[in-house]
Amino acid sequence: QTQLLGVLLAAASNFLISVSLNIQKCAHLRLVCQAEQKPYYMSKLWWCGITLLGLGEVGNFTAYGFAPITLVAPLGCVSVIGSAFISVFFLKKTMRTADILGGTLTITGIYLLVTFAPNVPQELTARQVQKYLVSWPFLVYSILEIIIFCILLYFYKRKAVKHIMVLLMMVALLASLTVIAVKAVSSMIALSVMGKMQLTYSVFYIMSVLMATSCAFQIKFLNHAMQLYEATAVVPINFVFFTISAVISGVIFYQEFQSTALLSVFMFLFGCLLSSLGVIIIARNKKEKHLHIPFIDYGHIPGQKLTGKIQPDSHSSCYGTLNKKDDSVK
């Protein structure tokens, strides 16, 4: 029952996130179309989207306390498929054949994920987290992850390599630490609320610092990727990398597939593959609507009046030059 609650929370939270992103986009489009330009934070519609985004993130955080990482993380595809279909109503976009095919694959993948997800006990105490932190599989995994991250960071900083794969691999490596810390913190808070106090253990604060730090650097590299590349390329690659890193971290740190049948593991991984393919198909060749600042012509410049021609006729001898006799040009 607790695992089902986590699944429902994760699905609902990611759907809220997709709604919030479309509401924010709609708010930006409305502001651009207005004659009097206002900051986006003055829009009530934008604040409505931000509120829904906050609720979605809180729901996702809570879901990690009730369901395994290997199940909650792949359900992030709900936000991608939700955003694709909701944009048809909010932003009046055309439904594409790729959206229908990608949505079908993603929904099939979600069904397999939920059906064949590992059924592990979710009562995660502070003492168990301490035990997992010093286990040799996690120590080996941490050392390998640190080495790979340092190599990528060297190419990023010293060699100025800004390739999308380098940026999103660093995001994925940080995300694996984030989901481990988020699950530990969320589970300890949930147990404390139910009367089993866990907040007095130092590991709770260690994991909280790890969660905040890894999340901050993850956002930094992800934002850089969004600045350099189109969202249609960043979103599917980031989802695939994040899902892989989250599943690996859940398997190694929390040992979530320890007593799961081989067939169930295969079907679960097949569900992850279908979800990833669905996300890639939805995002592939999807044109983004760019927000352009309205053109301000000469007659709308404050304090200026249009008194003559700025560009003479093409037959004039001064074609291509400004009219020097015009005071307003001076």
XYZ file of C-alpha atoms in Angstrom:
330
model
C 0.000 0.000 0.000
C 2.824 2.446 0.808
C 4.473 1.671 -2.534
C 1.198 2.313 -4.374
C 0.887 5.630 -2.534
C 4.394 6.552 -3.689
C 3.537 5.675 -7.307
C 0.349 7.770 -7.237
C 2.207 10.682 -5.621
C 5.002 10.546 -8.206
C 2.598 10.341 -11.164
C 0.368 13.155 -9.852
C 3.380 15.327 -8.990
C 4.947 14.973 -12.429
C 1.594 15.742 -14.037
C 1.393 18.912 -11.914
C 4.897 19.864 -13.063
C 3.875 19.484 -16.723
C 0.784 21.650 -16.118
C 2.874 24.293 -14.329
C 5.431 24.496 -17.168
C 2.692 25.034 -19.736
C 1.012 27.669 -17.567
C 4.319 29.540 -17.225
C 4.870 29.358 -20.989
C 1.329 30.633 -21.573
C 1.956 33.531 -19.152
C 5.133 34.529 -21.030
C 3.294 34.449 -24.370
C 0.506 36.649 -23.009
C 2.972 39.178 -21.606
C 4.788 39.429 -24.928
C 1.524 40.149 -26.751
C 0.602 43.022 -24.405
C 1.219 46.600 -25.509
C 2.670 47.550 -22.129
C 5.511 45.210 -21.233
C 5.545 44.029 -17.611
C 7.969 41.745 -15.753
C 6.885 38.098 -15.745
C 6.790 38.048 -11.930
C 3.934 40.594 -12.042
C 1.702 38.029 -13.777
C -0.810 36.140 -11.613
C -0.851 33.327 -14.182
C 2.933 32.918 -13.870
C 2.682 32.720 -10.073
C -0.055 30.105 -10.449
C 2.364 28.010 -12.533
C 5.168 28.456 -9.986
C 2.835 27.368 -7.168
C 1.894 24.200 -9.042
C 5.587 23.551 -9.755
C 6.375 23.822 -6.036
C 3.536 21.426 -5.157
C 4.789 18.969 -7.781
C 8.353 19.018 -6.446
C 7.141 18.553 -2.859
C 5.009 15.607 -4.018
C 8.001 14.061 -5.799
C 10.130 14.512 -2.690
C 7.452 12.796 -0.572
C 7.063 9.940 -3.080
C 10.678 8.855 -2.496
C 9.728 8.139 1.121
C 7.085 5.590 0.080
C 8.404 3.951 -3.106
C 11.778 2.713 -4.409
C 14.069 5.053 -6.369
C 13.978 2.639 -9.308
C 10.221 3.245 -9.594
C 9.876 6.959 -8.759
C 12.697 8.243 -10.999
C 11.472 6.725 -14.321
C 7.987 8.113 -13.653
C 9.442 11.504 -14.555
C 8.337 10.627 -18.105
C 4.786 11.506 -16.977
C 5.783 15.188 -17.018
C 7.137 14.894 -20.582
C 4.088 13.123 -21.995
C 1.759 15.345 -19.957
C 3.456 18.488 -21.246
C 3.156 17.298 -24.860
C -0.602 16.729 -24.623
C -1.454 19.665 -22.335
C 0.347 22.091 -24.688
C -2.305 21.243 -27.276
C -4.924 22.883 -25.036
C -2.869 25.620 -23.330
C -0.667 26.763 -26.225
C -2.950 25.642 -29.094
C -0.281 23.397 -30.589
C -1.093 20.751 -33.196
C -1.232 17.128 -32.115
C 1.392 15.211 -34.087
C 1.547 11.533 -35.010
C 4.864 11.387 -33.122
C 3.087 12.592 -29.961
C 0.521 9.791 -30.192
C 3.152 7.114 -30.905
C 5.497 8.416 -28.190
C 2.634 8.684 -25.718
C 1.561 5.087 -26.413
C 5.111 3.781 -25.875
C 5.517 5.829 -22.702
C 2.201 4.660 -21.196
C 3.102 1.034 -22.013
C 6.483 1.559 -20.355
C 4.861 3.068 -17.260
C 2.544 0.044 -16.974
C 5.535 -2.328 -17.088
C 7.441 -0.188 -14.568
C 4.598 -0.252 -12.052
C 3.817 -3.947 -12.597
C 7.375 -5.285 -12.332
C 8.896 -2.752 -9.907
C 10.857 -4.266 -6.995
C 8.730 -4.726 -3.899
C 11.059 -3.698 -1.073
C 10.263 -2.533 2.485
C 10.156 1.271 2.602
C 10.726 1.828 6.335
C 14.204 3.284 5.989
C 15.755 4.240 9.333
C 18.817 6.394 10.015
C 20.787 3.332 11.148
C 20.059 1.594 7.838
C 21.251 4.660 5.912
C 24.475 4.647 7.945
C 24.943 0.980 7.115
C 24.411 1.597 3.383
C 26.874 4.517 3.399
C 29.789 2.331 4.505
C 28.917 -0.735 2.413
C 31.656 -1.725 -0.031
C 29.443 -1.680 -3.197
C 28.553 1.966 -2.547
C 32.165 2.904 -1.703
C 33.407 1.381 -4.984
C 30.556 3.070 -6.873
C 31.354 6.436 -5.239
C 35.057 6.213 -6.116
C 34.272 5.372 -9.767
C 31.710 8.163 -9.961
C 34.139 10.730 -8.496
C 36.882 9.691 -10.962
C 34.530 9.945 -13.972
C 33.133 13.281 -12.766
C 36.636 14.736 -12.270
C 37.648 13.662 -15.797
C 34.528 15.289 -17.269
C 35.053 18.403 -15.155
C 38.667 18.637 -16.388
C 37.539 18.631 -20.028
C 34.738 21.078 -19.169
C 36.958 23.584 -17.324
C 40.449 23.181 -18.790
C 39.685 22.112 -22.349
C 36.445 24.156 -22.651
C 34.516 21.122 -23.899
C 30.834 22.105 -23.795
C 29.387 19.112 -25.626
C 25.832 18.198 -24.615
C 26.901 14.678 -23.603
C 29.622 16.004 -21.278
C 27.236 18.442 -19.574
C 24.380 15.960 -19.163
C 26.680 13.164 -17.978
C 27.840 15.463 -15.171
C 24.186 16.234 -14.401
C 23.393 12.502 -14.275
C 26.324 11.709 -11.965
C 25.187 14.437 -9.571
C 21.567 13.291 -9.902
C 22.475 9.808 -8.678
C 23.716 11.347 -5.405
C 20.667 13.625 -5.260
C 18.127 10.772 -5.454
C 20.042 8.737 -2.845
C 20.018 11.705 -0.450
C 16.400 12.665 -1.255
C 15.132 9.162 -0.482
C 17.082 9.018 2.795
C 15.898 12.455 3.962
C 12.298 11.895 2.847
C 12.108 8.468 4.536
C 13.582 9.744 7.814
C 11.150 12.691 7.872
C 8.204 10.352 7.149
C 9.222 8.021 10.008
C 9.671 10.991 12.347
C 6.172 12.267 11.521
C 4.772 8.804 12.294
C 6.394 8.905 15.737
C 9.741 7.176 15.121
C 12.140 10.100 15.566
C 15.072 10.000 13.136
C 16.052 13.672 13.034
C 18.407 13.377 16.006
C 20.903 11.302 13.974
C 23.802 13.129 12.339
C 23.328 11.134 9.107
C 20.075 13.027 8.507
C 21.940 16.350 8.308
C 24.778 14.824 6.272
C 22.289 13.588 3.684
C 20.460 16.953 3.731
C 23.696 18.806 2.913
C 24.523 16.243 0.199
C 21.037 16.681 -1.276
C 21.233 20.495 -1.370
C 24.804 20.610 -2.726
C 24.372 18.014 -5.470
C 21.043 19.551 -6.500
C 22.568 23.049 -6.775
C 25.441 21.910 -9.026
C 23.058 19.729 -11.013
C 20.894 22.786 -11.780
C 24.012 24.776 -12.732
C 25.166 22.310 -15.405
C 21.622 21.660 -16.632
C 21.003 25.394 -17.085
C 24.252 25.669 -19.054
C 23.087 22.853 -21.324
C 19.742 24.611 -21.840
C 21.584 27.824 -22.789
C 23.757 26.119 -25.403
C 21.311 23.595 -26.870
C 17.639 23.308 -27.763
C 15.288 21.906 -25.111
C 14.149 19.294 -27.648
C 17.669 17.811 -27.453
C 18.323 18.365 -23.741
C 15.030 16.953 -22.358
C 15.143 13.390 -23.819
C 18.898 12.910 -23.266
C 18.651 14.240 -19.704
C 15.684 11.957 -18.966
C 17.514 8.866 -20.266
C 20.727 9.684 -18.371
C 18.813 10.566 -15.185
C 16.784 7.331 -15.308
C 19.893 5.191 -15.820
C 21.816 6.895 -12.995
C 18.824 6.732 -10.616
C 18.199 3.031 -11.282
C 21.900 2.195 -10.806
C 22.099 4.191 -7.562
C 18.923 2.526 -6.242
C 20.295 -0.927 -7.064
C 23.733 -0.292 -5.533
C 22.925 1.868 -2.506
C 19.489 0.580 -1.421
C 19.839 -2.899 -3.007
C 16.322 -2.635 -4.424
C 16.609 -5.602 -6.819
C 18.250 -7.913 -4.292
C 15.431 -10.496 -4.095
C 13.655 -9.780 -7.406
C 13.145 -12.497 -10.033
C 15.206 -12.249 -13.223
C 12.076 -12.019 -15.417
C 10.763 -9.096 -13.356
C 14.112 -7.293 -13.684
C 14.079 -7.797 -17.465
C 10.474 -6.551 -17.829
C 11.217 -3.557 -15.612
C 14.236 -2.604 -17.727
C 12.157 -3.128 -20.869
C 9.588 -0.699 -19.414
C 12.378 1.857 -18.861
C 13.472 1.388 -22.475
C 9.938 1.921 -23.825
C 9.479 5.050 -21.687
C 12.787 6.474 -22.897
C 11.912 5.767 -26.538
C 8.546 7.443 -26.052
C 10.164 10.569 -24.607
C 12.712 10.719 -27.457
C 9.983 10.357 -30.114
C 7.852 13.093 -28.507
C 10.783 15.520 -28.297
C 12.342 14.678 -31.688
C 11.887 17.317 -34.409
C 9.633 19.338 -32.144
C 9.806 23.016 -33.060
C 9.937 25.453 -30.185
C 8.004 28.674 -30.143
C 10.491 31.438 -29.442
C 9.481 34.564 -27.606
C 10.429 37.624 -29.625
C 10.545 41.119 -28.159
C 8.174 43.315 -30.193
C 9.963 45.613 -32.643
C 9.986 49.230 -31.525
C 10.088 51.582 -34.492
C 11.421 55.109 -34.474
C 8.039 56.673 -33.889
C 7.616 54.854 -30.563
C 10.890 55.960 -28.969
C 9.986 57.999 -25.852
C 10.597 61.729 -26.299
C 11.184 61.488 -30.044
C 8.952 62.484 -32.953
C 9.074 61.218 -36.483
C 9.459 64.408 -38.559
C 10.966 63.120 -41.759
C 12.246 60.151 -43.682
C 14.987 58.142 -42.060
C 15.680 56.175 -45.243
C 15.399 58.174 -48.449
C 13.945 56.729 -51.616
C 16.102 54.285 -53.494
C 16.275 56.663 -56.447
C 17.744 59.424 -54.275
C 21.476 60.154 -54.358
C 21.715 59.760 -50.579
C 20.142 56.309 -50.501
C 21.651 54.289 -47.683
C 22.543 57.333 -45.525
C 20.672 59.200 -42.826
C 19.064 62.538 -43.516
C 21.507 65.000 -41.926
C 19.039 67.868 -42.040
C 16.640 66.086 -39.749
C 17.011 67.405 -36.183
C 15.435 64.307 -34.731
C 18.260 62.193 -36.138
C 20.784 64.363 -34.292
